[in-house]
Amino acid sequence: MAQLTMAKALNDGLRAAMERDPKVVLMGEDIGKLGGVFRVTDGLQKDFGEDRVFDTPLAESGIVGTAIGLAMRGYRPVCEIQFDGFVFPAYDQIVSQLAKMHARSRGTVKMPIVIRIPFGGGIGAVEHHSESPEAYFCHTPGLKVVACSNSLDAHFMIQQAIALDDPVIFFEPKRRYWEKADVDPTATADPLEQARVVRDGTDLTLIAYGPMVKTCLDAATAAEEDGRSLEVIDLRSLSPLDFPTVLSSVRRTRRAVVVHEASSFVGLGAEISARLSEELYYEMEAPVLRVTGYDTPYPPSRVEEEFLPDLDRVLHVVDRSLAY
Amino acid sequence: MTPADPADTPLVQLLTPEGERRQHPDYDIDLTDDQYRDFYRDLVLTRRIDIEATALQRQGELGIWAALLGQEAAQVGSGRALRPQDFAFPTYREHGVAWCREIDPIQLLGLFRGVSNGGWDPNEKKFALYTIVIGSQTLHATGYAMGISKDGAVGDAETGEAVIAYFGDGASSQGDVNEAFVWASVYNSPIVFFCQNNQWGISTPTSTQSRIPLYKRAEGFGFPGVRVDGNDVLATYAVTRAALDAARTGQGPTLIEAYTYRMGAHTTSDDPTRYRLASELEAWKLKDPLERMKAFLYKQQIVDAAFFEKVEADADELAARIRKGCLEMADPDPSVMFDQVYEEMTPLLREQAASFQSYHAGFAEGAH
Amino acid sequence: MSRVKQFKLPDLGEGLTEGEILQWMVEVGEEIKLNQPIVEVETAKAAVEVPSPFAGVVTQIHYPAGSTVDVGSVIISVDTDPSAGALEEVVSDHPEVADMVPSPPSDESGPLGALIGEVGPSGRTATLVGYGPKSVTAKRRPRSDTAPPAAVPEVAPPPPATAARVSAAAVGQSAAQSAGALPVLAKPPVRKLAASLGVDLATVTGTGPNGTITRADVEGATAGTPAVADAPVLASYDPATRERRVPVKGVRKMTAQAMVGSAFSAPHVTEFITLDITPTMDLVRQLKALPEFEGVKVTPLLLVAKAVLLAVKRNPEINSTFTDDEIIVKDYINLGIAAATPRGLLVPNIKDADQLSLVQLAQALQQLVQTARDGKTSPADMARGTITITNVGVFGVDNGTPILNPGEAAILCFGAVRPTPWVVGGEIVVRQVTQLALSFDHRVVDGQLGSQFLADIARVLSDPATALVWS
């Protein structure tokens, strides 16, 4: 069994999907010869040819708009948006066209399109390269939104997303691209739209996705020294969100803290909090608390560590929750 | 506003407003009498659909209607140039092209009545659903054309496939349309970009959209552009057919600017008297697409009173059928909206659908 | 302008938005005069005959009788110039291209329809892109009787904890919520109330839906006992006003609430008795010397407590609670002792005090007082008391009119013991004298019962041998 970086695990997953179905095509800026700025598509053009793996003009709206046309023609396009902050020119095609096409056509026009987006901060980047725009897409009916947190999930989730006939926005935590983990490609994968309890605990549930899963696992390890047992959930699928898994955990622990890099106001934490308070009103020992990026534009990279949730901030909020 | 579109800008014309036949060195057509008569019939029926729908809107049966009045020739000419294997991407005003693609006009009404977002199967009719966001469809069309290339369906003059993307003068300013030009040109896609320049984007004249005649845009992107008299069904037919054939045989994209006029309002509640002169309208009335064709048929002596009566009778019958179909159109069952968002309902949608049902079941009998 | 005029259903009065066509009074082809009644329409108020605004020949009736039609809908078309020759036989009026080209708005009943901002055929104000907004009356659609009410959600039982990591208990108040413990179901406000009253929710039975604990359940559990666990609240002195404001919080707040609750619900009667307690004071000295009481504190309060317990046995109705429906007489005595603590006055009680031997009672009393002094009195200690003693004697105060502990029917106030001149055998001698005061709830305890009870206590204290006789 191989120890793979997330980038390599994605690469293998894309390769497997392309081998399985000749209609799968990859398109994006610099994904061909260069293999993508994070090398996620490395070697794929060489092996599958320029017809199936092609570099596009520098035009994000064009990437998604033409993918829609290709899907209408029977292809299964996997688009790469080079960085999170550059998805916005394509936002109209995504929400006005891609998301609505199935409903508009009463199911006769399917959009089996995956849009891969490296997201999140923590890589010391210049402006616009550290965004967390997932809420905009979760809020759009007709889209599915997922985020992998580790190599194993990345490898399988990308294949599952490609196999779906619904459009999927596939978020990849760029700060985790180089972290290694065991990947057994013959293993049975968890369903795409299911959350996973990645660490059992009894005192409080940490709910996270993408880059913050590792942060929460580290926080839970540190919390053990204080005699606290924290449960950690990796949501994996942001829309639809696996509420049964979350509810089952929080019903037991009675306390929940949601952690995401995206800013607080109207972020995913707000939805989860609303839902938990509605379902578990009688059971909660403390209100749902959130650890998030601040409600400012992402700061210059020298300051980003103060902006992003980290182990200490997570445990600080865990303290608050346990004090109720 | 810079009037950069001089009156002597060349355009392709095969039929003058007075019904005189002209030749053009690059575009030649040879049609039978039946084909000429069929063109006229198409023009009349297209106009009649439009008039009936407008009347229905005024009677409160449709929320709005986007009238194509004045643009019949541009749409029928290009629509009839399509081969069965070609795919068309309309905006929301191409009722004449829909007619050519054999979409039942009643289905067009469904969108404007607020009963559906387009009731036909695009793959079956090779006619995409109406797109209301300006210009978006040009990218879809380009992607579809790229798919045709990938399928290797480009090359043969008879069986090769092509795509036509409709958009207006206003749309030519949109980023998506320009991106579509970029992509189609660099990938040499089998697509015809058909711009109906009807002189107005709601209240904005074309001079605010472009400094130069629109057909010249193509040159900047590296493919041919041509302006055709959009009120001349024969010229539109000829130019579009040639462009489609170029596309299907692998010669890449063409931009056709069909120079026409929006005789009616943008949609039924728009008031054009607020922004354009009656004299402009009067001038364009003299270029009416139906009148010139009618005149031509008379001059060719290939029609008689019985022919015109038959066409009018067909138009009346079509209008009556449309009216009846519209009035009988049932509102959709609202719970259907939950089913059609994804391939399969998500748990959240199932919950919402269930609570929607129980909420509505909870109203007293006959409550209204 | 077209000769065929269309008549739209007007607003027949007071903001009508629609009307039902009851019957047509004309038919297609009929010649009609201006103002001739052509249709009867039912509004919310009455049936109204509508006169024609045109003269001419009826060419079309657009809605049959029985239809409900929106205001602004065209209901009838009339050829206003029938002498001008035959109309083209068409289903709709068949405007020429010229007619179809919009000209400035004029006759609103003409074929123009509505422009942006104008009211259209359906009564809605036209927009560029659709029908326009619908006007809605502020009236609720009636729900059916069988509709389920906005229900309290099913509260599911928790799944068993996954055993993997069960480490040391969490910090914080909910130590009871360890893995596998039964869930406590209570709304946040109820939890807050319980916390401030010092009630452990785990000991409360919930009577709300699905077993949830209600506010009333929490209040019932405490009988208004004041709270623990608040740190003493610091007052802040303001030199400007020369006033110090002490927030009413925590214990003080609860005490105040309990006082008010009790004072204004139960009619209090207080009776007094002054007695020679010298034999009891002698007994205290004797008991202290006994080996059984080695290391155990013996105080007059201990014997007062014993006297109370014995008196309750002889007067059981005094150990009860008044409710609106019934008086609950209790067969167990949880004897409350008012105690001063760093947080304020609390009333912990000794559970089943009547079951205890004198030594055990002494120990329990000692424990109770020590715990209170340490500030560690728990909510459970203060719950479910049945009768209370308050000792004001330690302050040197003679007596008082105590206020009942809510939920109880009697409270005894034990004052200072002083050497006092007393008459014994006709002679004046110095004896240890004290005064007892008993307040009781007059709904439960009448004068006879109260007096009897008090007298019994006094007898035991005046002559401790009585205890042997009554045991």
Coordinates of N, CA, C and O in Angstrom, one line a residue, chain B residues 47-48 50-52 54-55 57-64 69 112-114 202 263-273 281 285 288 312 316 320 323 358-365 367-368, chain C residues 6 8 18 60 62-63 73-74 89-105 111-116 121-122 126-132 141-148:
Chain B
R47 N -45.0 35.1 -38.1 CA -45.6 36.4 -37.6 C -46.9 36.2 -36.9 O -47.2 36.8 -35.9
R48 N -47.7 35.2 -37.4 CA -49.0 35.0 -36.7 C -48.9 34.4 -35.3 O -49.6 34.8 -34.4
D50 N -46.5 35.1 -33.4 CA -46.0 36.2 -32.6 C -47.2 37.1 -32.2 O -47.3 37.6 -31.1
I51 N -48.0 37.4 -33.2 CA -49.2 38.3 -33.0 C -50.2 37.7 -32.0 O -50.7 38.4 -31.1
E52 N -50.4 36.4 -32.1 CA -51.4 35.7 -31.2 C -50.8 35.7 -29.8 O -51.6 36.0 -28.9
T54 N -48.8 37.8 -28.5 CA -48.8 39.2 -28.0 C -50.2 39.5 -27.5 O -50.4 40.1 -26.4
A55 N -51.2 39.1 -28.3 CA -52.6 39.3 -27.9 C -52.9 38.6 -26.6 O -53.6 39.1 -25.7
Q57 N -50.9 37.8 -24.3 CA -50.3 38.5 -23.1 C -51.2 39.7 -22.7 O -51.4 39.9 -21.5
R58 N -51.7 40.4 -23.7 CA -52.5 41.6 -23.3 C -53.8 41.2 -22.6 O -54.4 42.0 -22.0
Q59 N -54.2 39.9 -22.8 CA -55.4 39.5 -22.1 C -55.1 38.8 -20.8 O -55.9 38.1 -20.2
G60 N -53.8 38.9 -20.4 CA -53.5 38.3 -19.1 C -53.2 36.9 -19.1 O -53.0 36.3 -18.0
E61 N -53.1 36.3 -20.3 CA -52.8 34.8 -20.3 C -51.3 34.5 -20.3 O -51.0 33.3 -20.0
L62 N -50.5 35.5 -20.6 CA -49.0 35.3 -20.5 C -48.5 36.4 -19.6 O -49.0 37.5 -19.7
G63 N -47.4 36.1 -18.9 CA -46.8 37.1 -18.0 C -46.2 38.2 -18.9 O -46.3 39.4 -18.7
I64 N -45.4 37.8 -19.9 CA -44.8 38.6 -20.9 C -44.7 37.8 -22.2 O -44.9 36.7 -22.2
L69 N -41.4 40.5 -33.9 CA -42.0 41.3 -35.0 C -40.9 42.0 -35.8 O -40.2 42.8 -35.2
F112 N -43.4 31.7 -21.1 CA -43.8 33.0 -20.9 C -45.1 33.1 -20.0 O -45.4 34.1 -19.4
R113 N -45.8 32.0 -19.9 CA -47.0 31.9 -19.1 C -46.5 31.6 -17.6 O -47.3 31.9 -16.7
G114 N -45.4 31.1 -17.5 CA -44.9 30.8 -16.1 C -45.2 29.4 -15.7 O -45.3 29.1 -14.5
I202 N -33.2 46.6 -25.4 CA -34.2 47.3 -24.7 C -34.2 48.8 -25.3 O -34.6 49.0 -26.4
M263 N -39.4 45.6 -34.5 CA -40.5 46.5 -34.8 C -41.3 46.7 -33.5 O -41.9 47.7 -33.3
G264 N -41.3 45.7 -32.7 CA -42.1 45.8 -31.5 C -41.3 46.3 -30.3 O -40.2 46.9 -30.4
A265 N -41.8 46.0 -29.1 CA -41.1 46.4 -27.9 C -40.2 45.3 -27.4 O -40.3 44.1 -27.9
H266 N -39.3 45.5 -26.5 CA -38.4 44.5 -26.0 C -39.2 43.3 -25.4 O -39.0 42.2 -25.8
T267 N -40.1 43.6 -24.5 CA -41.2 42.7 -24.1 C -42.4 43.5 -24.1 O -42.4 44.7 -24.2
T268 N -43.5 42.8 -23.8 CA -44.8 43.5 -24.0 C -45.1 44.7 -23.1 O -45.9 45.5 -23.4
S269 N -44.4 44.8 -22.0 CA -44.6 46.0 -21.2 C -43.7 47.2 -21.4 O -43.7 48.2 -20.8
D270 N -42.7 46.9 -22.4 CA -41.8 48.0 -22.7 C -42.5 49.1 -23.5 O -43.4 48.8 -24.3
D271 N -42.1 50.3 -23.4 CA -42.7 51.4 -24.2 C -41.6 52.1 -25.0 O -40.9 53.0 -24.6
P272 N -41.4 51.6 -26.3 CA -40.4 52.1 -27.1 C -40.5 53.6 -27.5 O -39.6 54.2 -27.9
T273 N -41.8 54.1 -27.3 CA -41.9 55.6 -27.7 C -41.1 56.4 -26.8 O -40.8 57.6 -27.1
L281 N -39.2 54.0 -37.1 CA -40.2 52.9 -37.3 C -40.8 52.9 -38.7 O -40.9 51.9 -39.4
K285 N -40.7 50.1 -41.7 CA -41.9 49.4 -42.2 C -41.8 49.2 -43.7 O -42.3 48.2 -44.2
D288 N -40.3 45.8 -44.7 CA -40.9 44.6 -44.1 C -40.6 43.3 -44.8 O -40.7 43.2 -46.1
E312 N -53.5 32.3 -45.2 CA -54.2 33.0 -44.1 C -55.1 32.0 -43.3 O -55.1 32.1 -42.1
D316 N -54.8 31.3 -39.4 CA -55.9 31.4 -38.5 C -56.0 30.2 -37.6 O -56.3 30.2 -36.4
A320 N -55.7 29.9 -33.7 CA -56.8 29.3 -32.8 C -56.2 28.2 -32.0 O -56.6 28.1 -30.8
R323 N -54.1 29.6 -29.2 CA -55.0 30.3 -28.2 C -55.6 29.2 -27.3 O -55.5 29.3 -26.0
S358 N -47.5 18.2 3.8 CA -48.3 18.2 5.0 C -48.8 19.6 5.3 O -50.0 19.8 5.8
Y359 N -48.1 20.6 5.0 CA -48.5 22.0 5.2 C -49.7 22.3 4.3 O -50.7 22.8 4.8
H360 N -49.6 21.9 3.1 CA -50.7 22.2 2.2 C -52.0 21.3 2.4 O -53.1 21.7 2.2
A361 N -51.7 20.1 2.9 CA -52.8 19.3 3.2 C -53.6 19.8 4.4 O -54.8 19.4 4.7
G362 N -53.0 20.7 5.2 CA -53.6 21.2 6.4 C -54.6 22.3 6.2 O -55.1 22.8 7.2
F363 N -54.8 22.8 5.0 CA -55.7 23.8 4.8 C -57.2 23.3 4.8 O -57.4 22.2 4.3
A364 N -58.1 24.0 5.3 CA -59.5 23.6 5.3 C -60.0 23.3 3.9 O -59.6 24.0 3.0
E365 N -60.9 22.4 3.8 CA -61.5 22.1 2.5 C -62.0 23.4 1.8 O -62.7 24.2 2.4
A367 N -60.6 26.0 1.1 CA -59.9 27.2 1.4 C -59.1 27.7 0.2 O -58.6 26.9 -0.5
H368 N -59.1 29.0 0.0 CA -58.6 29.5 -1.3 C -57.6 30.7 -1.1 O -58.0 31.6 -0.5
Chain C
Q6 N -62.8 46.3 -26.3 CA -62.9 45.3 -25.3 C -63.2 46.0 -23.9 O -62.7 47.0 -23.6
K8 N -63.0 45.6 -19.9 CA -62.4 44.8 -18.8 C -63.2 45.0 -17.6 O -63.8 46.0 -17.3
E18 N -61.5 40.5 -7.7 CA -62.1 39.5 -8.6 C -63.6 39.5 -8.4 O -64.1 40.0 -7.4
Q60 N -67.8 38.9 -28.9 CA -67.3 37.8 -28.1 C -67.5 38.0 -26.6 O -67.4 39.1 -26.1
H62 N -66.0 36.5 -23.2 CA -64.7 35.8 -23.0 C -64.8 34.8 -21.8 O -63.9 34.0 -21.7
Y63 N -65.7 35.0 -20.9 CA -65.8 34.1 -19.8 C -67.3 33.6 -19.6 O -68.2 34.5 -19.6
S73 N -59.6 41.9 -16.3 CA -59.7 41.0 -17.4 C -60.8 41.4 -18.4 O -61.8 41.9 -18.0
V74 N -60.5 41.2 -19.7 CA -61.4 41.5 -20.7 C -62.6 40.5 -20.6 O -62.3 39.3 -20.7
E89 N -63.5 37.2 -39.9 CA -63.9 36.1 -39.0 C -62.7 35.5 -38.3 O -62.0 34.7 -38.9
V90 N -62.4 36.1 -37.2 CA -61.2 35.5 -36.5 C -61.6 35.2 -35.0 O -62.5 35.8 -34.5
V91 N -60.8 34.4 -34.4 CA -61.0 34.1 -33.0 C -60.7 35.3 -32.1 O -61.4 35.7 -31.3
S92 N -59.5 35.8 -32.4 CA -59.1 37.0 -31.6 C -59.3 38.2 -32.5 O -59.5 38.0 -33.7
D93 N -59.3 39.4 -31.9 CA -59.3 40.5 -32.8 C -58.0 40.5 -33.6 O -56.9 40.2 -33.0
H94 N -58.0 40.8 -34.8 CA -56.8 40.6 -35.7 C -56.2 41.9 -36.1 O -56.4 42.4 -37.1
P95 N -55.3 42.4 -35.2 CA -54.8 43.7 -35.5 C -53.8 43.6 -36.7 O -53.2 42.6 -36.9
E96 N -53.6 44.7 -37.4 CA -52.6 44.8 -38.5 C -51.3 45.0 -37.8 O -51.2 45.3 -36.6
V97 N -50.3 44.9 -38.6 CA -48.9 45.2 -38.1 C -48.9 46.6 -37.5 O -48.3 46.8 -36.4
A98 N -49.6 47.5 -38.1 CA -49.6 48.9 -37.6 C -50.1 48.9 -36.2 O -49.6 49.7 -35.4
D99 N -51.2 48.1 -36.0 CA -51.8 48.1 -34.6 C -50.8 47.5 -33.6 O -50.9 47.8 -32.4
M100 N -50.0 46.6 -34.1 CA -49.2 45.9 -33.2 C -48.0 46.7 -32.8 O -47.4 46.4 -31.8
V101 N -47.7 47.7 -33.5 CA -46.5 48.6 -33.1 C -47.0 49.5 -32.1 O -48.0 50.3 -32.3
P102 N -46.4 49.5 -30.9 CA -46.9 50.3 -29.8 C -46.8 51.8 -30.1 O -45.9 52.3 -30.7
S103 N -47.9 52.5 -29.8 CA -47.9 54.0 -29.8 C -48.2 54.4 -28.4 O -48.5 53.6 -27.5
P104 N -48.1 55.7 -28.2 CA -48.2 56.2 -26.8 C -49.5 55.7 -26.2 O -50.5 55.6 -26.8
P105 N -49.5 55.4 -24.9 CA -50.7 54.9 -24.2 C -51.8 55.9 -24.2 O -51.6 57.0 -24.0
P111 N -56.3 47.8 -27.3 CA -55.5 46.5 -27.3 C -54.1 46.7 -26.8 O -53.3 45.8 -27.1
L112 N -53.8 47.8 -26.2 CA -52.4 48.0 -25.8 C -51.9 47.2 -24.7 O -50.7 46.9 -24.6
G113 N -52.7 46.9 -23.8 CA -52.2 46.2 -22.6 C -51.5 47.2 -21.7 O -51.5 48.4 -22.0
A114 N -50.8 46.8 -20.7 CA -50.2 47.7 -19.7 C -48.7 47.8 -20.0 O -48.0 46.9 -20.4
L115 N -48.3 49.1 -19.8 CA -46.8 49.3 -19.9 C -46.3 49.3 -18.4 O -47.0 49.2 -17.5
I116 N -44.9 49.4 -18.3 CA -44.3 49.3 -17.1 C -44.9 50.3 -16.1 O -45.0 51.4 -16.4
P121 N -54.1 43.6 -17.4 CA -55.4 42.9 -17.5 C -55.8 42.1 -16.3 O -56.9 42.0 -16.0
S122 N -54.8 41.6 -15.6 CA -55.1 40.8 -14.5 C -55.1 41.6 -13.2 O -55.3 41.0 -12.1
A126 N -47.7 46.0 -14.3 CA -46.8 45.4 -15.3 C -45.3 45.6 -15.0 O -45.0 46.7 -14.5
T127 N -44.5 44.6 -15.2 CA -43.0 44.8 -15.2 C -42.5 44.4 -16.5 O -43.2 43.8 -17.4
L128 N -41.2 44.5 -16.8 CA -40.6 44.2 -18.0 C -40.6 42.7 -18.2 O -40.6 42.2 -19.4
V129 N -40.6 41.9 -17.1 CA -40.2 40.5 -17.2 C -41.3 39.5 -16.7 O -41.0 38.3 -16.7
G130 N -42.5 40.0 -16.4 CA -43.4 39.0 -16.0 C -44.8 39.7 -15.7 O -45.0 40.8 -15.9
Y131 N -45.6 38.9 -15.0 CA -47.0 39.4 -14.7 C -47.0 40.6 -13.8 O -47.9 41.4 -13.8
G132 N -46.0 40.7 -12.9 CA -46.0 41.8 -12.0 C -46.5 41.3 -10.6 O -46.9 40.2 -10.5
R141 N -55.5 32.0 5.4 CA -56.3 30.9 4.9 C -56.6 29.9 6.1 O -55.7 29.6 6.8
P142 N -57.9 29.5 6.2 CA -58.2 28.7 7.3 C -57.6 27.3 7.2 O -57.5 26.7 6.2
R143 N -57.1 26.8 8.4 CA -56.5 25.5 8.5 C -57.6 24.5 8.8 O -58.6 24.8 9.5
S144 N -57.5 23.3 8.4 CA -58.5 22.3 8.7 C -58.3 21.8 10.2 O -57.2 21.9 10.7
D145 N -59.4 21.3 10.8 CA -59.3 20.8 12.1 C -58.4 19.6 12.3 O -57.8 19.4 13.4
T146 N -58.3 18.9 11.2 CA -57.5 17.7 11.4 C -56.0 17.9 11.1 O -55.2 17.0 11.3
A147 N -55.6 19.2 10.8 CA -54.2 19.4 10.5 C -53.4 19.2 11.8 O -53.9 19.7 12.9
P148 N -52.3 18.6 11.8 CA -51.5 18.4 13.0 C -51.0 19.8 13.5 O -50.7 20.6 12.6

